[in-house]
Structure formats: C-alpha cells, structure tokens
PDB file of C-alpha atoms in Angstrom:
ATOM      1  CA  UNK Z 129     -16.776 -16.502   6.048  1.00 67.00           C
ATOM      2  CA  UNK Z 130     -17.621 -14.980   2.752  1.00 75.00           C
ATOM      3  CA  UNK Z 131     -15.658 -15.949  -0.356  1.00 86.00           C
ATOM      4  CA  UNK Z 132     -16.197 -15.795  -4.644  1.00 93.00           C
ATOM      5  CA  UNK Z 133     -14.501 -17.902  -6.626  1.00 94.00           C
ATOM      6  CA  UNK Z 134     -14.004 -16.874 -10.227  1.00 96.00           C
ATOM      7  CA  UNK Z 135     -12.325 -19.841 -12.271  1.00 88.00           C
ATOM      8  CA  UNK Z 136     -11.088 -18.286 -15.336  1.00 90.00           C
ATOM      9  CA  UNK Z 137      -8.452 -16.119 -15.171  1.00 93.00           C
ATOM     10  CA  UNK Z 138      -8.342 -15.257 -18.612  1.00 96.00           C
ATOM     11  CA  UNK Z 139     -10.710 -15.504 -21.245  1.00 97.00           C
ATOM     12  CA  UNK Z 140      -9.529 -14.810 -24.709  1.00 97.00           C
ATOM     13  CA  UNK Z 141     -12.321 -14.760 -27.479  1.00 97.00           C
ATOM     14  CA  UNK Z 142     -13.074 -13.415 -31.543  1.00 97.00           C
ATOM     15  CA  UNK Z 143     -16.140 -10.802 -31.717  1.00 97.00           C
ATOM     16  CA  UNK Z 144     -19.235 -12.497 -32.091  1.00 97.00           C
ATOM     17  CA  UNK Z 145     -18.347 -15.454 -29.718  1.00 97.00           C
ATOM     18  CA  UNK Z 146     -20.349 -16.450 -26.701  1.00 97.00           C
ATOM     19  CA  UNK Z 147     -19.087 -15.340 -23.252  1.00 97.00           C
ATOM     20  CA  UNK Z 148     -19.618 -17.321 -20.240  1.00 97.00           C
ATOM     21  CA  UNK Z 149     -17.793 -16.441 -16.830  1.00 97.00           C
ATOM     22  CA  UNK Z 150     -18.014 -18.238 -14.126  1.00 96.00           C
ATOM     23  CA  UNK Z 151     -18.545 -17.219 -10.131  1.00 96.00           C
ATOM     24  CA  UNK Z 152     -19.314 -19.519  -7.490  1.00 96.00           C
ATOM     25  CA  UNK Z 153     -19.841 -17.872  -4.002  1.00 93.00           C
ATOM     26  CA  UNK Z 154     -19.512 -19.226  -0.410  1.00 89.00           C
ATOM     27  CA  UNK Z 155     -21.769 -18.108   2.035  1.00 79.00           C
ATOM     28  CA  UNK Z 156     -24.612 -19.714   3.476  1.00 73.00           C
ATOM     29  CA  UNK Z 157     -27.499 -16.908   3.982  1.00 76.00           C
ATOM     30  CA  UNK Z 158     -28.895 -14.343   1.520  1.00 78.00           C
ATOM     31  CA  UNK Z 159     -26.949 -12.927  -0.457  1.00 82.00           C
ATOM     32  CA  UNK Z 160     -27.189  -9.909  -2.907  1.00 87.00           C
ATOM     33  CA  UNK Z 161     -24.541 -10.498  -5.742  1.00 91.00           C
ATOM     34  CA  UNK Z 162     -22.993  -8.372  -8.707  1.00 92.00           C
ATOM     35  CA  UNK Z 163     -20.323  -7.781 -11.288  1.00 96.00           C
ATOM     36  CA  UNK Z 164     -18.712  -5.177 -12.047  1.00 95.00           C
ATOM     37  CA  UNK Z 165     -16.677  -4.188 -14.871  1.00 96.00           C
ATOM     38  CA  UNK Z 166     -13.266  -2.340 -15.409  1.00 94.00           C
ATOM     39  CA  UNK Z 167     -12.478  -1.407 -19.017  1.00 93.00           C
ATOM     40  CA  UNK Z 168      -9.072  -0.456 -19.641  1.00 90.00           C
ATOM     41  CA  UNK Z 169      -7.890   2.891 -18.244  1.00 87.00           C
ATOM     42  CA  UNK Z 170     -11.141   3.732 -16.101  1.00 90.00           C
ATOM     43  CA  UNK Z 171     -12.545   2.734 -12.583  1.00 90.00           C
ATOM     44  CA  UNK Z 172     -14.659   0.045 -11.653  1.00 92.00           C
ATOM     45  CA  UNK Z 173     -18.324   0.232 -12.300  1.00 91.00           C
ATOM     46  CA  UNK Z 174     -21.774  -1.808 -11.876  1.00 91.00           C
ATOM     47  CA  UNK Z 175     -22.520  -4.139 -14.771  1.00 94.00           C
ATOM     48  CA  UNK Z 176     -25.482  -5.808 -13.266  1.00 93.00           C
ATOM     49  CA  UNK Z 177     -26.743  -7.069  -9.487  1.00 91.00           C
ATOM     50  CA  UNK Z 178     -29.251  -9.358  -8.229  1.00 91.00           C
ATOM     51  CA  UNK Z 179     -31.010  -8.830  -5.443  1.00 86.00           C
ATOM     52  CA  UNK Z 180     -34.319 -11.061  -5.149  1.00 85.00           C
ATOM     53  CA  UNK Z 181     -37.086 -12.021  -7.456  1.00 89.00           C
ATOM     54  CA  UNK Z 182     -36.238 -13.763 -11.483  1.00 93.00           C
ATOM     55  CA  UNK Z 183     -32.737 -15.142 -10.924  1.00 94.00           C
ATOM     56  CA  UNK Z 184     -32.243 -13.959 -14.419  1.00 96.00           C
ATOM     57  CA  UNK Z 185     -31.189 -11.051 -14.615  1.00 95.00           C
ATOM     58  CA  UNK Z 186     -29.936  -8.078 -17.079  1.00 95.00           C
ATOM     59  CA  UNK Z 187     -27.370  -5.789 -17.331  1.00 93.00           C
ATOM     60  CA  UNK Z 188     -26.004  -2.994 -19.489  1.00 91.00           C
ATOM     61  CA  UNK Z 189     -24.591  -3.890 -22.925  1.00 94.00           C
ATOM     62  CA  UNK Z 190     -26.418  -6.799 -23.593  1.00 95.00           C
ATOM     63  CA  UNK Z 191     -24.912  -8.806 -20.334  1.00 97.00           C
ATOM     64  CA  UNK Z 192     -27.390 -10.733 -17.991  1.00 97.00           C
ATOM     65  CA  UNK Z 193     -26.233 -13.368 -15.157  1.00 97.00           C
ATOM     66  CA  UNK Z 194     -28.171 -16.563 -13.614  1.00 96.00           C
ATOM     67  CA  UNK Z 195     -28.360 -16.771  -9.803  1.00 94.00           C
ATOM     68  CA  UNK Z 196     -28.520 -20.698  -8.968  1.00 94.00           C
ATOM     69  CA  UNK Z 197     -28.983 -20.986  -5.868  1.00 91.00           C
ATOM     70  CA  UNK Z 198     -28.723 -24.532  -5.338  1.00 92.00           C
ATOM     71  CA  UNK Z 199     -25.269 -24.386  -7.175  1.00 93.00           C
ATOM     72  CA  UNK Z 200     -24.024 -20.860  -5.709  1.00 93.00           C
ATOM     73  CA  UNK Z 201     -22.986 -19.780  -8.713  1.00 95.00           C
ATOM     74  CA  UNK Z 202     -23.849 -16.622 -10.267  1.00 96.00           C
ATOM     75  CA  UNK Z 203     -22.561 -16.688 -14.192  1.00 97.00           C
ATOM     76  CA  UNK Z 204     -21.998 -13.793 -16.291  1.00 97.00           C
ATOM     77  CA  UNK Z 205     -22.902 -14.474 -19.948  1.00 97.00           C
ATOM     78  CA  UNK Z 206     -23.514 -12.775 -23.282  1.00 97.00           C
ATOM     79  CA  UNK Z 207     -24.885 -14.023 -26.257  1.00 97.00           C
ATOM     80  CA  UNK Z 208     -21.675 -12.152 -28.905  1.00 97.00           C
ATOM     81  CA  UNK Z 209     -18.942 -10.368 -27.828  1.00 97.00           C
ATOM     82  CA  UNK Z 210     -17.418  -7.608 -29.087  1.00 97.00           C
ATOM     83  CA  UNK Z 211     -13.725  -6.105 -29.152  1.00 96.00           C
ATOM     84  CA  UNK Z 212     -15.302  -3.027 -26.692  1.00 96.00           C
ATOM     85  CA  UNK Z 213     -15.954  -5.393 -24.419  1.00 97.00           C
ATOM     86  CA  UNK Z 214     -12.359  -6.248 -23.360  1.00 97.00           C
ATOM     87  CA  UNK Z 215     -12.321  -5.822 -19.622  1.00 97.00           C
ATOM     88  CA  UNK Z 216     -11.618  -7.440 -16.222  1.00 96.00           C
ATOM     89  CA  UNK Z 217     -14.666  -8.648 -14.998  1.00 98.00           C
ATOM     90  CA  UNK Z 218     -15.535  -9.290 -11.428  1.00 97.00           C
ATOM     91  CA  UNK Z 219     -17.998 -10.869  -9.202  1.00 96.00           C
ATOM     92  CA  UNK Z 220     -19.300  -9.796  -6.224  1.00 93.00           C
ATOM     93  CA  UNK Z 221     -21.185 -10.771  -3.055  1.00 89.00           C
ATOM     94  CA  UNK Z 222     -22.620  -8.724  -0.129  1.00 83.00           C
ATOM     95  CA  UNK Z 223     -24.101 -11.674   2.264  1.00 64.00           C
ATOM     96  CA  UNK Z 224     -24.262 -10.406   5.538  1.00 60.00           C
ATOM     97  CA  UNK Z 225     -27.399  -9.065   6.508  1.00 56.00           C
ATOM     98  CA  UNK Z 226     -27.026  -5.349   6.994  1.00 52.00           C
ATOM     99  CA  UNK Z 227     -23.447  -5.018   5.891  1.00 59.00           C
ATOM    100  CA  UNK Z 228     -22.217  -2.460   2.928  1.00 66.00           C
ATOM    101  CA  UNK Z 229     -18.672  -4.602   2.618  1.00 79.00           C
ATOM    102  CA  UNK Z 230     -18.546  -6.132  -1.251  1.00 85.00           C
ATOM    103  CA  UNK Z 231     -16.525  -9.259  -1.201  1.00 88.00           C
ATOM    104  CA  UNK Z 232     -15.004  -9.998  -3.961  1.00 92.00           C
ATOM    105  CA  UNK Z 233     -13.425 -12.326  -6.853  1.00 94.00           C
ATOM    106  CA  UNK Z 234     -10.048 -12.296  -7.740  1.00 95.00           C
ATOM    107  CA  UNK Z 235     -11.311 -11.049 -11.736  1.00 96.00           C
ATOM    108  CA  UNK Z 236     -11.094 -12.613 -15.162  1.00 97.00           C
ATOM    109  CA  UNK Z 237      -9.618 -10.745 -17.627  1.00 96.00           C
ATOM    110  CA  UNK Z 238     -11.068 -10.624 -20.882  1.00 97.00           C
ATOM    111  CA  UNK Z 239      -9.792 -10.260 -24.361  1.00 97.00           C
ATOM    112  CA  UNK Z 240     -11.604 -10.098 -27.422  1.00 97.00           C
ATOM    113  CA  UNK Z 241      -9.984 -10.285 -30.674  1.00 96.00           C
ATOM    114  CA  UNK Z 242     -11.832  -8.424 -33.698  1.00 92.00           C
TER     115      UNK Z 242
ATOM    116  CA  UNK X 218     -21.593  15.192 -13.016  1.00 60.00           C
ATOM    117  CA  UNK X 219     -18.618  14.681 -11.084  1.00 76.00           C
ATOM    118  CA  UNK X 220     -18.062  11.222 -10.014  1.00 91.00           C
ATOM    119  CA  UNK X 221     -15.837   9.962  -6.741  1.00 95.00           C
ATOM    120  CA  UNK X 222     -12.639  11.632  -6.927  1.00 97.00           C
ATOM    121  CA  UNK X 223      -9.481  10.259  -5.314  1.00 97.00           C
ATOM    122  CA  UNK X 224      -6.108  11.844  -4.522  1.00 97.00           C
ATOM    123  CA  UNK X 225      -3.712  11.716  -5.202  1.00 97.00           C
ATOM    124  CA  UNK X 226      -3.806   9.263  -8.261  1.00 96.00           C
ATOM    125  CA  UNK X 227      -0.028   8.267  -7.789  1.00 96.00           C
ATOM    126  CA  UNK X 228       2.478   8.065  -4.967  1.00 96.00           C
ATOM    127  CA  UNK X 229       5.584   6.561  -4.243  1.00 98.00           C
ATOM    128  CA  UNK X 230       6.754   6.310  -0.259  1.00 97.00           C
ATOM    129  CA  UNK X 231       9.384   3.942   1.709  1.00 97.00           C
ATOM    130  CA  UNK X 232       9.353   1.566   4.161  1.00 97.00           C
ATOM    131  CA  UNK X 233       7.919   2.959   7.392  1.00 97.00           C
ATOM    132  CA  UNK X 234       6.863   5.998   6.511  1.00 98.00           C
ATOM    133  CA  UNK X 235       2.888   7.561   6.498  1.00 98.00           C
ATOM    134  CA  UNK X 236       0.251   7.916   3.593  1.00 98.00           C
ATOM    135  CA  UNK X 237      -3.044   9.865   3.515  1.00 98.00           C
ATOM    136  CA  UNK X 238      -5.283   8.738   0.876  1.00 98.00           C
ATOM    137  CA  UNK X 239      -8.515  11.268   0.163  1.00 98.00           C
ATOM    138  CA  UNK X 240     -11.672  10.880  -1.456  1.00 98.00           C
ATOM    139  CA  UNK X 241     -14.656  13.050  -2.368  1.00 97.00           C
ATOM    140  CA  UNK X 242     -17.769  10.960  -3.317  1.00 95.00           C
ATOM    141  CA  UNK X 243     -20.215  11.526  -5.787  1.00 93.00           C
ATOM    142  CA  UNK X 244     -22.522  14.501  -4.595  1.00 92.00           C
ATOM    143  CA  UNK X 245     -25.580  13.294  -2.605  1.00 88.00           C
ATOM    144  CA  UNK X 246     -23.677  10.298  -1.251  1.00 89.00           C
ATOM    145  CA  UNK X 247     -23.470   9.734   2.225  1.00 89.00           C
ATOM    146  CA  UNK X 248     -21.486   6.908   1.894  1.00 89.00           C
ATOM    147  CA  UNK X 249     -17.821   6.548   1.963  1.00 93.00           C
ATOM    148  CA  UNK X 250     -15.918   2.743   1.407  1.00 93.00           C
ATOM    149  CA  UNK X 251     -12.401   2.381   1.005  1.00 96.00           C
ATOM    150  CA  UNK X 252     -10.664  -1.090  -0.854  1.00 96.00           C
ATOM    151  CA  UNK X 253      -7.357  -2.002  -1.613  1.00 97.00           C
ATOM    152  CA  UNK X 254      -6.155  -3.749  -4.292  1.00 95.00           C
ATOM    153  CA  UNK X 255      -3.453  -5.391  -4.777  1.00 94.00           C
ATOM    154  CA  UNK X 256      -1.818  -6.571  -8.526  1.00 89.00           C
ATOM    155  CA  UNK X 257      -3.746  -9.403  -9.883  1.00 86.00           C
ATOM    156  CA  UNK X 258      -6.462  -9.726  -6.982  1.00 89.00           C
ATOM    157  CA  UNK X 259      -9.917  -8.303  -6.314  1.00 92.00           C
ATOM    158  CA  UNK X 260     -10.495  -5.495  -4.330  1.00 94.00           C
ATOM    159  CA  UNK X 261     -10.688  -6.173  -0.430  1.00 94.00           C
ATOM    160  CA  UNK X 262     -12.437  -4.454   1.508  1.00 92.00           C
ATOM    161  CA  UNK X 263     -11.019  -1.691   4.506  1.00 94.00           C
ATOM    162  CA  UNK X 264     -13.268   0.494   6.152  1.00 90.00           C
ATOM    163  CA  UNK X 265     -17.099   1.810   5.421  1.00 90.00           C
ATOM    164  CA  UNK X 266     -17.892   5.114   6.938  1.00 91.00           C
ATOM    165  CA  UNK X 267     -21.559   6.336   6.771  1.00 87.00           C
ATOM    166  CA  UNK X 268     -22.368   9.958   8.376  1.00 86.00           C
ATOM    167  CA  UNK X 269     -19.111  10.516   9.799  1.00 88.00           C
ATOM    168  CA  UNK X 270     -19.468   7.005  11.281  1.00 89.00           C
ATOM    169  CA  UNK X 271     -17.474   3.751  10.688  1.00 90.00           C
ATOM    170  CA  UNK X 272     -19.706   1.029   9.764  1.00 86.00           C
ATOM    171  CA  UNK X 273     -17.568  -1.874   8.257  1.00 85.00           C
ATOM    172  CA  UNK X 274     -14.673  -2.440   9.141  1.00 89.00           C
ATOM    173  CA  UNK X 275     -12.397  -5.736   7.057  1.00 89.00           C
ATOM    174  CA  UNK X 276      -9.315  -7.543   8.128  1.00 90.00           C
ATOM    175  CA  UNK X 277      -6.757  -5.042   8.378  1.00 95.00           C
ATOM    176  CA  UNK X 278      -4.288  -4.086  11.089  1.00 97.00           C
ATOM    177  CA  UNK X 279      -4.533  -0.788  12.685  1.00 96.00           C
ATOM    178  CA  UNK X 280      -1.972   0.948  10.692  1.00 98.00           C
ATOM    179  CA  UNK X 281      -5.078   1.234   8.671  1.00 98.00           C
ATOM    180  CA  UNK X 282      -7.518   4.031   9.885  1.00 97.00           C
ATOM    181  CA  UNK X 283     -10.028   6.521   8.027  1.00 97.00           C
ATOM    182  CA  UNK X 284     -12.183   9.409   8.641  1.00 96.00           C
ATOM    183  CA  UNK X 285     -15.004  10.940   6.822  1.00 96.00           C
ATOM    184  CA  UNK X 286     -15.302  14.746   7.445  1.00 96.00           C
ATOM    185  CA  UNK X 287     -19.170  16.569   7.363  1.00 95.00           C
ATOM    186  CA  UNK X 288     -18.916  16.915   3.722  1.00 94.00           C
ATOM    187  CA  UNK X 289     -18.541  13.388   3.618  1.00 94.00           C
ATOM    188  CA  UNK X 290     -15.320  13.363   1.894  1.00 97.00           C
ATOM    189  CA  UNK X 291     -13.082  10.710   3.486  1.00 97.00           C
ATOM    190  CA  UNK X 292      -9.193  10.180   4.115  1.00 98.00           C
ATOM    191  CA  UNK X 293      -7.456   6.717   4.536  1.00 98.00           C
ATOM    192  CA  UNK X 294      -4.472   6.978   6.607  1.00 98.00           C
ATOM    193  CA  UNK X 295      -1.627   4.303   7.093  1.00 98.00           C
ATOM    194  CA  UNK X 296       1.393   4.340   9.106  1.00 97.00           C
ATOM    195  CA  UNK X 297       4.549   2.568   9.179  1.00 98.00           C
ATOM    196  CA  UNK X 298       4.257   1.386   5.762  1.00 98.00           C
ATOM    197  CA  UNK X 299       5.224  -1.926   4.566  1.00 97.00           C
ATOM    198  CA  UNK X 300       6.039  -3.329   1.246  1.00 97.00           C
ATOM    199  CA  UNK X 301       2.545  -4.999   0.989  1.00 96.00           C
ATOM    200  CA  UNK X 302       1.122  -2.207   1.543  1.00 97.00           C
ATOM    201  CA  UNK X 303       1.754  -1.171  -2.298  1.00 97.00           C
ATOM    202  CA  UNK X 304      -1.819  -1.223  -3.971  1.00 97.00           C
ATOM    203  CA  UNK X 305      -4.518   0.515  -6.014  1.00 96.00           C
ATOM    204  CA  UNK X 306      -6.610   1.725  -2.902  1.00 98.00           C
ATOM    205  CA  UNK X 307     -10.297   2.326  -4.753  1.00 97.00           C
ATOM    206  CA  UNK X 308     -12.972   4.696  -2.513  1.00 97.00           C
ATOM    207  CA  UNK X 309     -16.144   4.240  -3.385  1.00 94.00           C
ATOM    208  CA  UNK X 310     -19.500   6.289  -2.471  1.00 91.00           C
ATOM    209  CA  UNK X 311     -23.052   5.069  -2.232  1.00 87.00           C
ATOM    210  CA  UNK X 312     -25.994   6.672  -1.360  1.00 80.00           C
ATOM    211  CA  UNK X 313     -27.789   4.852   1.437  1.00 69.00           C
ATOM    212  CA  UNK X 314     -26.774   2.688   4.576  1.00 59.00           C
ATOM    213  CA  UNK X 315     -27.574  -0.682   4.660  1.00 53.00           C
ATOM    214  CA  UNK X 316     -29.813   0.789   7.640  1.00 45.00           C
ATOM    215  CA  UNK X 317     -31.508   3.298   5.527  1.00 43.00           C
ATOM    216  CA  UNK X 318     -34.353   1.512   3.870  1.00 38.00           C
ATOM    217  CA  UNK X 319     -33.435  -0.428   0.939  1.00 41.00           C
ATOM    218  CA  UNK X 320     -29.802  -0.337   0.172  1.00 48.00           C
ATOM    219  CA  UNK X 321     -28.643  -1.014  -3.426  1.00 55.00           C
ATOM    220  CA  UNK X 322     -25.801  -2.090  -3.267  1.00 61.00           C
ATOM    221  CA  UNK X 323     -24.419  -0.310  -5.701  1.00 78.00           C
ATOM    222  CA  UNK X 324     -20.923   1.518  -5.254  1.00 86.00           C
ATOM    223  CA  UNK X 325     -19.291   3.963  -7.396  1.00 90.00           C
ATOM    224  CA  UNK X 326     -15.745   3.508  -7.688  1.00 93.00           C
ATOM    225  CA  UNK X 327     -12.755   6.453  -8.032  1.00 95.00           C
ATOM    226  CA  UNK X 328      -9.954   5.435 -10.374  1.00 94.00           C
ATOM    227  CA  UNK X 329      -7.800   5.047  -7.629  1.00 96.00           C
ATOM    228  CA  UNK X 330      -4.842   5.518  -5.561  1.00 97.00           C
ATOM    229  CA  UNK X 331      -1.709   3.747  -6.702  1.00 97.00           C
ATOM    230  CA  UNK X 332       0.466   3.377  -3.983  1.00 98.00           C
ATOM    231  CA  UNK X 333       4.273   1.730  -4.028  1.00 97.00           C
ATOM    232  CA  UNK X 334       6.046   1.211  -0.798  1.00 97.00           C
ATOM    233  CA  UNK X 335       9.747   0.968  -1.370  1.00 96.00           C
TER     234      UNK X 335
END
C-alpha cells in the first residue's frame, strides 16, 4: 500500500527564513511525486512534480524539492520565505504504474510572520 | 479561462439522506477525479472517470458512486449519509489517461464542495 508521511504539522517562520518540509513516501516501485499548494481561500494547485531524470527539481515561486530515493523522501525547500507564502502544503505520490489516484499527505500548514 | 467548477460550494444535509455533488472540468479535459477531504487530513482519493469510464476507484463503500456525462462533466452521488461523511469533496480534471501516452500527473483542483451531515 501507498502512504506519505509529512512530519510537520505546522511550520511557523519570519520572512526571509529558510523553509524545509519534510515528506517521506512508502511504496516500493516508481513513483512520480508532487506538492501542491493551497493558499488561503482558493483550491489546491501544482507547486512542483518529479517525474524522472535530476532529482532536483523546481517549482513556481522560487520552490524546488529533492527526490532521494534511497531515503524516500521527497523535501520541499526554499531558500527565504515570504508572508505570501502562507499556505498548507502537501505532498503527493502516484506509484502505481498506470494509475491517475494521487495519494496523499496529511499537509503542513505554514505561517510566515512579516 | 474557466477552471474546474464544482457545485454546489456549500450544503448542509442529515443523517441518511442523499447528496449529488457536480463538477465541470477545465475545457479540453477528459479527465474527471473526485477526493474527499476531511478537516485536518489530505485529500483521499474516490473515484477517477476518464471518457465516461471509471478508472480508479479508492476505498470507499458503495454509498459512494459517480458518473461523468459526454461533456465530461461529472456528478458524485452518496446515499444514506453518515456523519463522516461531512467533508470538502475536491473534483479535479486532467487532460490525459494514464493510458494516453505520457500522463502528467498534474490535476486541477475546484474549490470544493463542503458538505456537513447532521
């Protein structure tokens, strides 16, 4: 069975800071993962995915996450937050080959204080 | 552009009784998903319906059931409603198949049903 485990359930930090979330998934094939983003008042939508290829990848608004495979985690980070990006994040896998379903974290919610 | 569009974005019913949920994806998707989620979780996933066809189906009872029409709008229907039922049920559209070539992955989320079961 497929699960994501996101640790922190809340993340409270001052502009500029250094964001680090973390997502550890549970599944033992491929796996195609992403995070999403929900911003106060408005629907879910893609921040960044990885599918193959650099395990580094980047996102919209300065995000990027590391795919480690060896540690199945999948880490959102960004270098200096700001207060527009208070938000619940969450991770997501899609491991089965073939399948649309998203499974996915339980969310961290994130505060930044300007 | 219009995105995915849910309806309604509100409802309150009671114990027992039956809900229709509807969604119109984004246009040019072919792809219909429906999630529920409830307060302080992630969304879980319900049903998948691509081409009028269910795909995916997640661990629900069968209160749960969904259609997608030839526009490829979709309804969620479930009956004899429970407490935990109460949820934000999210639709989301995408525009391949898992079976059609490369799919992205990526879904595009409505704000939302809220439904409370009382």
């Amino acid at each position: 069975a497929q699960s994501v485990s996101q640790h922190n359930h809340h993340v409270i930090l001052s502009e500029a800071a250094s964001l680090e979330l973390g997502c550890n998934y549970s599944y033992g094939g491929t796996v195609n993962l992403f995070w999403y983003v929900q911003y106060p008042g408005q629907h879910l939508q893609l921040l960044l995915k990885y599918f193959s290829g650099d395990p580094l990848v980047k996102g919209i608004k300065g995000f990027e996450a590391e795919f480690i495979k060896s540690k199945f985690s999948f880490n959102l980070r960004k270098p200096s937050v700001q207060w527009s990006d208070t938000a619940e994040y969450f991770c997501a896998v899609n491991g089965k080959e073939g399948a649309n379903n998203l499974f996915f974290g339980t969310g961290t919610r994130l505060t930044v204080i300007p | 552009d219009a995105g995915v569009t849910q309806s309604p974005t509100h409802l309150i019913k009671t114990r027992g009784q039956h809900v229709t949920l509807r969604c119109s994806p984004i246009s040019g998707h072919k792809s219909v998903s429906w999630y529920q989620q409830v307060l302080g979780q992630g969304p879980q996933f319900i049903f998948q319906y691509y081409e009028k066809e269910e795909r995916g189906r997640g661990n629900f009872p069968d209160r749960f059931s969904a259609r997608q029409f030839p526009n490829y709008s979709s309804e969620l229907n479930v009956n004899a409603l429970l407490l935990g039922d109460s949820a934000l049920y999210l639709c989301a559209s995408s525009l391949t198949n898992s079976g059609q070539g490369v799919h992205t992955g990526e879904l595009f989320f409505g704000e939302g049903s809220r439904l409370t079961v009382l």
